[in-house]
GROMACS .gro file of C-alpha atoms in nm:
model
  412
    1MET     CA    1  -0.612   3.751  12.270
    2ILE     CA    2  -0.649   3.817  12.646
    3GLN     CA    3  -0.774   3.549  12.884
    4ILE     CA    4  -0.924   3.646  13.223
    5GLY     CA    5  -1.026   3.339  13.413
    6ASP     CA    6  -1.230   3.121  13.182
    7THR     CA    7  -1.313   3.413  12.955
    8THR     CA    8  -1.105   3.500  12.647
    9PHE     CA    9  -1.122   3.848  12.497
   10ASP     CA   10  -1.029   3.933  12.143
   11THR     CA   11  -0.824   4.254  12.118
   12SER     CA   12  -0.959   4.322  11.769
   13ASP     CA   13  -1.315   4.362  11.907
   14PRO     CA   14  -1.412   4.735  11.957
   15LEU     CA   15  -1.599   4.660  12.276
   16VAL     CA   16  -1.298   4.481  12.419
   17MET     CA   17  -1.074   4.770  12.319
   18ALA     CA   18  -1.313   5.017  12.482
   19ALA     CA   19  -1.321   4.809  12.800
   20LEU     CA   20  -0.942   4.785  12.807
   21THR     CA   21  -0.915   5.158  12.756
   22GLY     CA   22  -1.156   5.219  13.041
   23ALA     CA   23  -0.966   4.983  13.264
   24ALA     CA   24  -0.643   5.160  13.185
   25ILE     CA   25  -0.798   5.495  13.262
   26LEU     CA   26  -0.938   5.354  13.588
   27GLY     CA   27  -0.600   5.218  13.686
   28LEU     CA   28  -0.442   5.553  13.614
   29ILE     CA   29  -0.703   5.728  13.824
   30LEU     CA   30  -0.642   5.485  14.110
   31VAL     CA   31  -0.273   5.554  14.090
   32LEU     CA   32  -0.336   5.925  14.093
   33LEU     CA   33  -0.579   5.875  14.382
   34ILE     CA   34  -0.322   5.687  14.582
   35LEU     CA   35  -0.070   5.955  14.515
   36ALA     CA   36  -0.322   6.215  14.609
   37LEU     CA   37  -0.410   6.033  14.929
   38ARG     CA   38  -0.042   6.019  15.025
   39ALA     CA   39  -0.013   6.386  14.956
   40ALA     CA   40  -0.336   6.447  15.140
   41GLY     CA   41  -0.195   6.304  15.456
   42ARG     CA   42   0.063   6.574  15.453
   43SER     CA   43  -0.153   6.855  15.342
   44ALA     CA   44  -0.504   6.752  15.455
   45ARG     CA   45  -0.594   7.089  15.560
   46ALA     CA   46  -0.461   7.253  15.254
   47ALA     CA   47  -0.633   6.999  15.036
   48GLU     CA   48  -0.988   7.025  15.150
   49PRO     CA   49  -1.094   7.156  14.810
   50LEU     CA   50  -0.896   6.880  14.663
   51ALA     CA   51  -1.071   6.635  14.892
   52LYS     CA   52  -1.397   6.757  14.764
   53GLN     CA   53  -1.278   6.717  14.413
   54LEU     CA   54  -1.151   6.372  14.500
   55GLY     CA   55  -1.494   6.291  14.635
   56TYR     CA   56  -1.641   6.397  14.313
   57LEU     CA   57  -1.372   6.198  14.136
   58GLY     CA   58  -1.449   5.895  14.348
   59GLN     CA   59  -1.810   5.922  14.248
   60HIS     CA   60  -1.708   5.942  13.889
   61VAL     CA   61  -1.476   5.643  13.935
   62GLN     CA   62  -1.756   5.450  14.096
   63GLY     CA   63  -1.975   5.532  13.799
   64LEU     CA   64  -1.697   5.428  13.571
   65ALA     CA   65  -1.663   5.099  13.760
   66GLN     CA   66  -2.031   5.040  13.719
   67GLY     CA   67  -1.996   5.118  13.349
   68GLN     CA   68  -1.702   4.880  13.332
   69GLU     CA   69  -1.910   4.611  13.493
   70GLY     CA   70  -2.181   4.667  13.236
   71LEU     CA   71  -1.917   4.659  12.963
   72ARG     CA   72  -1.785   4.330  13.099
   73ALA     CA   73  -2.136   4.190  13.095
   74SER     CA   74  -2.181   4.308  12.736
   75ILE     CA   75  -1.848   4.155  12.638
   76GLN     CA   76  -1.951   3.829  12.803
   77THR     CA   77  -2.277   3.839  12.611
   78VAL     CA   78  -2.095   3.904  12.284
   79SER     CA   79  -1.850   3.623  12.361
   80ASP     CA   80  -2.134   3.385  12.434
   81THR     CA   81  -2.307   3.486  12.114
   82ALA     CA   82  -1.987   3.437  11.912
   83THR     CA   83  -1.932   3.098  12.075
   84ASN     CA   84  -2.285   2.991  11.990
   85GLY     CA   85  -2.245   3.124  11.635
   86GLN     CA   86  -1.918   2.935  11.592
   87ALA     CA   87  -2.081   2.617  11.719
   88GLN     CA   88  -2.373   2.658  11.480
   89LEU     CA   89  -2.135   2.743  11.196
   90ALA     CA   90  -1.922   2.435  11.268
   91GLN     CA   91  -2.239   2.222  11.281
   92THR     CA   92  -2.361   2.369  10.952
   93VAL     CA   93  -2.022   2.318  10.788
   94GLU     CA   94  -2.012   1.959  10.915
   95MET     CA   95  -2.359   1.896  10.772
   96ARG     CA   96  -2.267   2.046  10.438
   97LEU     CA   97  -1.938   1.854  10.431
   98SER     CA   98  -2.129   1.534  10.502
   99ALA     CA   99  -2.373   1.611  10.220
  100VAL     CA  100  -2.090   1.696   9.981
  101GLN     CA  101  -1.902   1.383  10.086
  102GLN     CA  102  -2.214   1.174  10.026
  103GLN     CA  103  -2.261   1.334   9.684
  104MET     CA  104  -1.896   1.274   9.601
  105GLN     CA  105  -1.926   0.912   9.708
  106ASP     CA  106  -2.237   0.870   9.494
  107ARG     CA  107  -2.070   1.033   9.195
  108LEU     CA  108  -1.753   0.830   9.244
  109ALA     CA  109  -1.960   0.511   9.260
  110ASP     CA  110  -2.148   0.614   8.946
  111ASN     CA  111  -1.823   0.703   8.770
  112ALA     CA  112  -1.670   0.375   8.879
  113MET     CA  113  -1.966   0.185   8.732
  114ARG     CA  114  -1.942   0.383   8.409
  115GLN     CA  115  -1.569   0.326   8.392
  116ASN     CA  116  -1.620  -0.045   8.449
  117ARG     CA  117  -1.877  -0.060   8.168
  118ALA     CA  118  -1.653   0.148   7.940
  119LEU     CA  119  -1.353  -0.067   8.031
  120THR     CA  120  -1.551  -0.382   7.955
  121GLU     CA  121  -1.664  -0.243   7.619
  122MET     CA  122  -1.309  -0.129   7.547
  123GLN     CA  123  -1.177  -0.474   7.633
  124GLU     CA  124  -1.428  -0.630   7.393
  125ARG     CA  125  -1.332  -0.386   7.122
  126MET     CA  126  -0.966  -0.443   7.193
  127LYS     CA  127  -1.017  -0.818   7.163
  128GLU     CA  128  -1.196  -0.775   6.832
  129THR     CA  129  -0.936  -0.526   6.714
  130LEU     CA  130  -0.649  -0.746   6.825
  131HIS     CA  131  -0.808  -1.045   6.653
  132GLY     CA  132  -0.843  -0.848   6.331
  133SER     CA  133  -0.501  -0.697   6.382
  134SER     CA  134  -0.350  -1.041   6.430
  135LYS     CA  135  -0.490  -1.149   6.095
  136GLN     CA  136  -0.372  -0.828   5.931
  137THR     CA  137  -0.037  -0.864   6.105
  138THR     CA  138  -0.002  -1.217   5.977
  139THR     CA  139  -0.088  -1.102   5.625
  140SER     CA  140   0.141  -0.802   5.660
  141LEU     CA  141   0.424  -1.020   5.788
  142THR     CA  142   0.378  -1.254   5.494
  143GLN     CA  143   0.384  -0.963   5.252
  144LEU     CA  144   0.676  -0.814   5.441
  145GLN     CA  145   0.870  -1.137   5.409
  146GLU     CA  146   0.800  -1.141   5.037
  147ARG     CA  147   0.906  -0.779   5.006
  148LEU     CA  148   1.216  -0.845   5.213
  149ALA     CA  149   1.302  -1.130   4.981
  150ALA     CA  150   1.253  -0.896   4.685
  151ILE     CA  151   1.459  -0.629   4.863
  152ASP     CA  152   1.736  -0.882   4.929
  153LYS     CA  153   1.734  -0.974   4.564
  154ALA     CA  154   1.735  -0.607   4.465
  155GLN     CA  155   2.015  -0.548   4.716
  156ASP     CA  156   2.221  -0.816   4.546
  157ASN     CA  157   2.151  -0.650   4.211
  158ILE     CA  158   2.246  -0.311   4.358
  159THR     CA  159   2.565  -0.460   4.497
  160ASN     CA  160   2.651  -0.603   4.159
  161LEU     CA  161   2.560  -0.273   3.995
  162SER     CA  162   2.775  -0.085   4.245
  163GLY     CA  163   3.064  -0.309   4.157
  164ASP     CA  164   3.003  -0.243   3.790
  165VAL     CA  165   2.988   0.132   3.854
  166LEU     CA  166   3.313   0.116   4.049
  167LYS     CA  167   3.471  -0.076   3.765
  168LEU     CA  168   3.340   0.188   3.522
  169GLN     CA  169   3.483   0.462   3.743
  170ASP     CA  170   3.816   0.283   3.748
  171ILE     CA  171   3.802   0.261   3.371
  172LEU     CA  172   3.717   0.629   3.330
  173SER     CA  173   3.980   0.741   3.582
  174ASN     CA  174   4.263   0.599   3.371
  175LYS     CA  175   4.351   0.766   3.042
  176GLN     CA  176   4.445   0.445   2.863
  177THR     CA  177   4.141   0.251   2.983
  178ARG     CA  178   3.916   0.549   2.913
  179GLY     CA  179   4.056   0.565   2.560
  180ALA     CA  180   3.993   0.193   2.523
  181PHE     CA  181   3.636   0.245   2.648
  182GLY     CA  182   3.575   0.518   2.388
  183GLU     CA  183   3.732   0.302   2.118
  184ILE     CA  184   3.508   0.007   2.211
  185GLN     CA  185   3.201   0.230   2.186
  186LEU     CA  186   3.325   0.364   1.852
  187ARG     CA  187   3.386   0.008   1.727
  188ASP     CA  188   3.029  -0.086   1.814
  189ILE     CA  189   2.885   0.213   1.627
  190VAL     CA  190   3.108   0.177   1.319
  191SER     CA  191   3.052  -0.200   1.291
  192LYS     CA  192   2.675  -0.145   1.291
  193ALA     CA  193   2.676   0.142   1.039
  194LEU     CA  194   2.938   0.042   0.776
  195PRO     CA  195   3.034  -0.272   0.583
  196SER     CA  196   3.330  -0.458   0.731
  197ASP     CA  197   3.559  -0.389   0.433
  198SER     CA  198   3.502  -0.012   0.435
  199TYR     CA  199   3.703   0.078   0.748
  200ALA     CA  200   4.023  -0.018   0.931
  201TRP     CA  201   4.129  -0.008   1.297
  202GLN     CA  202   4.460   0.133   1.416
  203PRO     CA  203   4.603   0.207   1.069
  204THR     CA  204   4.948   0.368   1.051
  205LEU     CA  205   4.972   0.684   0.842
  206SER     CA  206   5.269   0.807   0.639
  207ASN     CA  207   5.373   1.040   0.924
  208GLY     CA  208   5.403   0.743   1.160
  209LYS     CA  209   5.091   0.830   1.358
  210ARG     CA  210   4.838   0.558   1.434
  211ALA     CA  211   4.470   0.649   1.409
  212ASP     CA  212   4.190   0.487   1.607
  213CYS     CA  213   3.973   0.430   1.298
  214MET     CA  214   3.987   0.516   0.928
  215VAL     CA  215   3.689   0.501   0.694
  216HIS     CA  216   3.789   0.430   0.332
  217LEU     CA  217   3.581   0.690   0.147
  218PRO     CA  218   3.635   0.741  -0.228
  219ASN     CA  219   3.813   1.047  -0.361
  220PRO     CA  220   3.688   1.303  -0.299
  221PRO     CA  221   3.695   1.339  -0.004
  222GLY     CA  222   3.920   1.038   0.058
  223PRO     CA  223   3.988   0.831   0.370
  224ILE     CA  224   3.872   1.006   0.688
  225VAL     CA  225   4.009   0.943   1.038
  226ILE     CA  226   3.796   0.912   1.357
  227ASP     CA  227   3.970   0.980   1.692
  228SER     CA  228   3.814   0.852   2.016
  229LYS     CA  229   4.059   0.976   2.282
  230PHE     CA  230   3.876   1.279   2.428
  231PRO     CA  231   4.018   1.438   2.751
  232LEU     CA  232   3.745   1.397   3.013
  233GLU     CA  233   3.947   1.536   3.310
  234ALA     CA  234   3.848   1.893   3.230
  235TYR     CA  235   3.481   1.802   3.199
  236GLU     CA  236   3.489   1.614   3.531
  237ALA     CA  237   3.655   1.915   3.699
  238LEU     CA  238   3.380   2.135   3.553
  239ARG     CA  239   3.113   1.909   3.702
  240ARG     CA  240   3.283   1.903   4.044
  241ALA     CA  241   3.325   2.284   4.062
  242GLU     CA  242   3.136   2.434   4.357
  243THR     CA  243   3.278   2.786   4.394
  244ASP     CA  244   3.320   3.060   4.134
  245HIS     CA  245   3.697   3.026   4.152
  246GLU     CA  246   3.684   2.650   4.087
  247LEU     CA  247   3.436   2.708   3.804
  248LYS     CA  248   3.665   2.962   3.635
  249GLN     CA  249   3.962   2.728   3.665
  250ALA     CA  250   3.758   2.436   3.524
  251VAL     CA  251   3.633   2.646   3.230
  252ALA     CA  252   3.988   2.757   3.148
  253MET     CA  253   4.111   2.399   3.178
  254MET     CA  254   3.828   2.278   2.951
  255LYS     CA  255   3.908   2.533   2.681
  256THR     CA  256   4.281   2.459   2.691
  257ALA     CA  257   4.239   2.081   2.680
  258VAL     CA  258   3.983   2.079   2.397
  259LYS     CA  259   4.179   2.328   2.185
  260LYS     CA  260   4.496   2.119   2.223
  261HIS     CA  261   4.311   1.800   2.132
  262ILE     CA  262   4.159   1.964   1.822
  263ALA     CA  263   4.502   2.091   1.717
  264ASP     CA  264   4.658   1.744   1.770
  265ILE     CA  265   4.391   1.576   1.556
  266SER     CA  266   4.434   1.835   1.280
  267ASP     CA  267   4.812   1.797   1.279
  268LYS     CA  268   4.825   1.418   1.304
  269TYR     CA  269   4.534   1.289   1.100
  270ILE     CA  270   4.479   1.543   0.821
  271ILE     CA  271   4.744   1.475   0.552
  272GLU     CA  272   4.707   1.627   0.210
  273GLY     CA  273   4.689   1.368  -0.063
  274GLU     CA  274   4.657   1.081   0.182
  275THR     CA  275   4.349   1.151   0.393
  276ALA     CA  276   4.040   1.368   0.362
  277ASP     CA  277   4.066   1.738   0.437
  278GLY     CA  278   3.890   1.683   0.770
  279ALA     CA  279   3.871   1.443   1.064
  280LEU     CA  280   3.615   1.339   1.323
  281MET     CA  281   3.659   1.382   1.700
  282PHE     CA  282   3.436   1.122   1.868
  283LEU     CA  283   3.289   1.204   2.213
  284PRO     CA  284   3.173   0.892   2.401
  285SER     CA  285   2.917   1.096   2.599
  286GLU     CA  286   2.613   1.292   2.484
  287ALA     CA  287   2.644   1.510   2.797
  288VAL     CA  288   2.992   1.631   2.698
  289TYR     CA  289   2.869   1.698   2.342
  290ALA     CA  290   2.575   1.902   2.477
  291GLU     CA  291   2.803   2.090   2.719
  292LEU     CA  292   3.037   2.193   2.437
  293HIS     CA  293   2.760   2.316   2.207
  294ALA     CA  294   2.568   2.487   2.491
  295ASN     CA  295   2.847   2.662   2.684
  296PHE     CA  296   3.159   2.646   2.463
  297PRO     CA  297   3.054   2.751   2.111
  298ASP     CA  298   3.400   2.899   2.055
  299LEU     CA  299   3.549   2.548   2.084
  300VAL     CA  300   3.304   2.420   1.822
  301ARG     CA  301   3.405   2.706   1.590
  302GLU     CA  302   3.768   2.624   1.663
  303GLY     CA  303   3.699   2.271   1.540
  304PHE     CA  304   3.536   2.407   1.223
  305ASP     CA  305   3.842   2.624   1.158
  306LYS     CA  306   4.074   2.326   1.203
  307ARG     CA  307   3.838   2.100   0.994
  308VAL     CA  308   3.783   1.875   1.294
  309TRP     CA  309   3.417   1.778   1.323
  310ILE     CA  310   3.297   1.698   1.679
  311VAL     CA  311   3.048   1.409   1.690
  312SER     CA  312   2.861   1.229   1.969
  313PRO     CA  313   2.739   0.866   1.950
  314THR     CA  314   2.411   0.983   1.793
  315THR     CA  315   2.558   1.226   1.542
  316CYS     CA  316   2.839   0.981   1.466
  317MET     CA  317   2.581   0.718   1.368
  318ALA     CA  318   2.409   0.971   1.138
  319THR     CA  319   2.743   1.071   0.984
  320LEU     CA  320   2.839   0.708   0.926
  321ASN     CA  321   2.505   0.638   0.758
  322THR     CA  322   2.578   0.925   0.519
  323MET     CA  323   2.922   0.772   0.454
  324ARG     CA  324   2.755   0.441   0.387
  325ALA     CA  325   2.538   0.601   0.119
  326ILE     CA  326   2.852   0.755  -0.037
  327LEU     CA  327   3.030   0.418  -0.033
  328LYS     CA  328   2.728   0.250  -0.190
  329ASP     CA  329   2.714   0.510  -0.468
  330ALA     CA  330   3.088   0.478  -0.532
  331ARG     CA  331   3.069   0.101  -0.548
  332MET     CA  332   2.779   0.124  -0.792
  333ARG     CA  333   2.991   0.351  -1.015
  334GLU     CA  334   3.282   0.107  -0.994
  335GLN     CA  335   3.056  -0.179  -1.093
  336ALA     CA  336   2.890   0.010  -1.380
  337GLY     CA  337   3.093  -0.183  -1.648
  338GLU     CA  338   3.010  -0.512  -1.488
  339ILE     CA  339   2.648  -0.409  -1.469
  340ARG     CA  340   2.652  -0.326  -1.845
  341LYS     CA  341   2.810  -0.666  -1.923
  342MET     CA  342   2.548  -0.839  -1.715
  343LEU     CA  343   2.279  -0.642  -1.896
  344ARG     CA  344   2.419  -0.757  -2.237
  345ASN     CA  345   2.422  -1.117  -2.119
  346LEU     CA  346   2.073  -1.070  -1.990
  347HIS     CA  347   1.965  -0.933  -2.332
  348ARG     CA  348   2.119  -1.233  -2.510
  349ASP     CA  349   1.946  -1.469  -2.271
  350VAL     CA  350   1.618  -1.294  -2.344
  351GLU     CA  351   1.675  -1.335  -2.720
  352LEU     CA  352   1.744  -1.707  -2.671
  353VAL     CA  353   1.425  -1.735  -2.470
  354VAL     CA  354   1.231  -1.563  -2.752
  355GLU     CA  355   1.389  -1.795  -3.015
  356ARG     CA  356   1.314  -2.104  -2.815
  357ALA     CA  357   0.964  -1.981  -2.750
  358GLY     CA  358   0.916  -1.948  -3.131
  359LYS     CA  359   1.042  -2.302  -3.184
  360LEU     CA  360   0.813  -2.422  -2.912
  361GLU     CA  361   0.524  -2.244  -3.081
  362THR     CA  362   0.612  -2.426  -3.410
  363HIS     CA  363   0.610  -2.757  -3.226
  364PHE     CA  364   0.277  -2.663  -3.076
  365ASP     CA  365   0.137  -2.588  -3.428
  366GLN     CA  366   0.260  -2.927  -3.560
  367ALA     CA  367   0.114  -3.102  -3.259
  368ARG     CA  368  -0.215  -2.917  -3.314
  369ARG     CA  369  -0.226  -3.028  -3.678
  370ASP     CA  370  -0.146  -3.386  -3.579
  371VAL     CA  371  -0.424  -3.373  -3.324
  372GLU     CA  372  -0.663  -3.240  -3.590
  373GLY     CA  373  -0.563  -3.529  -3.829
  374ILE     CA  374  -0.618  -3.779  -3.553
  375THR     CA  375  -0.958  -3.624  -3.486
  376THR     CA  376  -1.055  -3.647  -3.858
  377ALA     CA  377  -0.941  -4.014  -3.877
  378ALA     CA  378  -1.138  -4.092  -3.566
  379GLU     CA  379  -1.448  -3.935  -3.718
  380ARG     CA  380  -1.411  -4.145  -4.035
  381ALA     CA  381  -1.359  -4.457  -3.832
  382GLY     CA  382  -1.673  -4.377  -3.638
  383LYS     CA  383  -1.875  -4.334  -3.955
  384ARG     CA  384  -1.752  -4.665  -4.091
  385ALA     CA  385  -1.835  -4.839  -3.766
  386GLY     CA  386  -2.187  -4.703  -3.793
  387LYS     CA  387  -2.223  -4.837  -4.146
  388LEU     CA  388  -2.103  -5.182  -4.028
  389ASP     CA  389  -2.383  -5.188  -3.774
  390ASN     CA  390  -2.643  -5.131  -4.051
  391PHE     CA  391  -2.513  -5.400  -4.298
  392ASP     CA  392  -2.665  -5.763  -4.323
  393PHE     CA  393  -2.445  -6.064  -4.290
  394GLU     CA  394  -2.492  -6.165  -4.661
  395GLU     CA  395  -2.400  -5.822  -4.773
  396LEU     CA  396  -2.099  -5.845  -4.556
  397GLN     CA  397  -2.016  -6.190  -4.703
  398ASP     CA  398  -2.065  -6.065  -5.059
  399GLN     CA  399  -1.856  -5.766  -4.989
  400GLY     CA  400  -1.594  -5.995  -4.835
  401THR     CA  401  -1.593  -6.218  -5.148
  402LEU     CA  402  -1.576  -5.912  -5.365
  403ALA     CA  403  -1.290  -5.787  -5.161
  404LEU     CA  404  -1.113  -6.125  -5.202
  405ASP     CA  405  -1.164  -6.115  -5.573
  406ASN     CA  406  -1.036  -5.762  -5.591
  407ARG     CA  407  -0.735  -5.856  -5.378
  408PRO     CA  408  -0.409  -5.799  -5.572
  409PRO     CA  409  -0.211  -6.106  -5.667
  410ALA     CA  410   0.062  -6.219  -5.430
  411ALA     CA  411   0.416  -6.162  -5.533
  412GLU     CA  412   0.597  -6.464  -5.663
   0.00000   0.00000   0.00000
């Protein structure tokens, strides 16, 4: 921007640039003219042609000055036009801004009214919703209190159950208590399946070993022993195994422990001539029984070879029911003589009943005949009574006199 007096020229305008270029050229010419005039003073005579040329140049400079004046006038006109255009543009922009501002104010007012109406409706809905929610909340709180009471009660039951589970874990973690637990379960099963006089607890055998239970079966097969002390440590290690190495160790431990227990039962509780040629190994858990038959069939075959039969609570109950049938059959054979004696007595009693029934029939015949005689006498008496009704008094008197005359004489 270049300001000359009150006028400001924009350097980016082509006309202004042309004017500035002309001014620069004019200034350069003036400088050259001054230099030429100074040189002319020295060589006036020699510069007459130059003077002529300078005259021509002066004319050209004068024309250029006139052109510059016209250019200045044009620039002034353009500046005035731009100023007027800027003023009109500013006025137009102000008018449009005022219109936009008015529209914005109208829209804001309309939006405010809509928001107020929507807020009022929302407040009404919120009141209704809160009123309904308060009722639902009250109902929900009541139900929640009831459920919390039930949860507290269930929590107490869970606490008690947890204590029981911990006690059960303590029982199963100790060999002696675990053996007692298995023996208690075996006692419950045996007491329900067999008569009380057909088994014994903790009997001592001839080799000095004490069995958990012995069922007194007849020969054959003879008394059979049931052992309830199964090693659960190996099974628990098998359940806890997480890696392949731990699993292999647990499987090896399981096989070793079960084989040793089978061998101990075979050596301790199978005595020729005293016990049966087999024994029962009682498992207090169906899971252990299923694990052995599913994944350790070689251990089951080992038990067969040693004549040690592995039973679970379910299969033990079935086995004991079979033993009960055997005991019942044996007792019936033992009581066969008594049964025959009772049958003879029963036959004699039947004969006595038949004899007494015959006598009773004879008494019934005599009574029937007596009844028939009484009936005949009653009929005769009835006939005579009818004749008495038909007789006259004189005939009765004559008959009475005749009866007196026919009366036998009295004994002296």
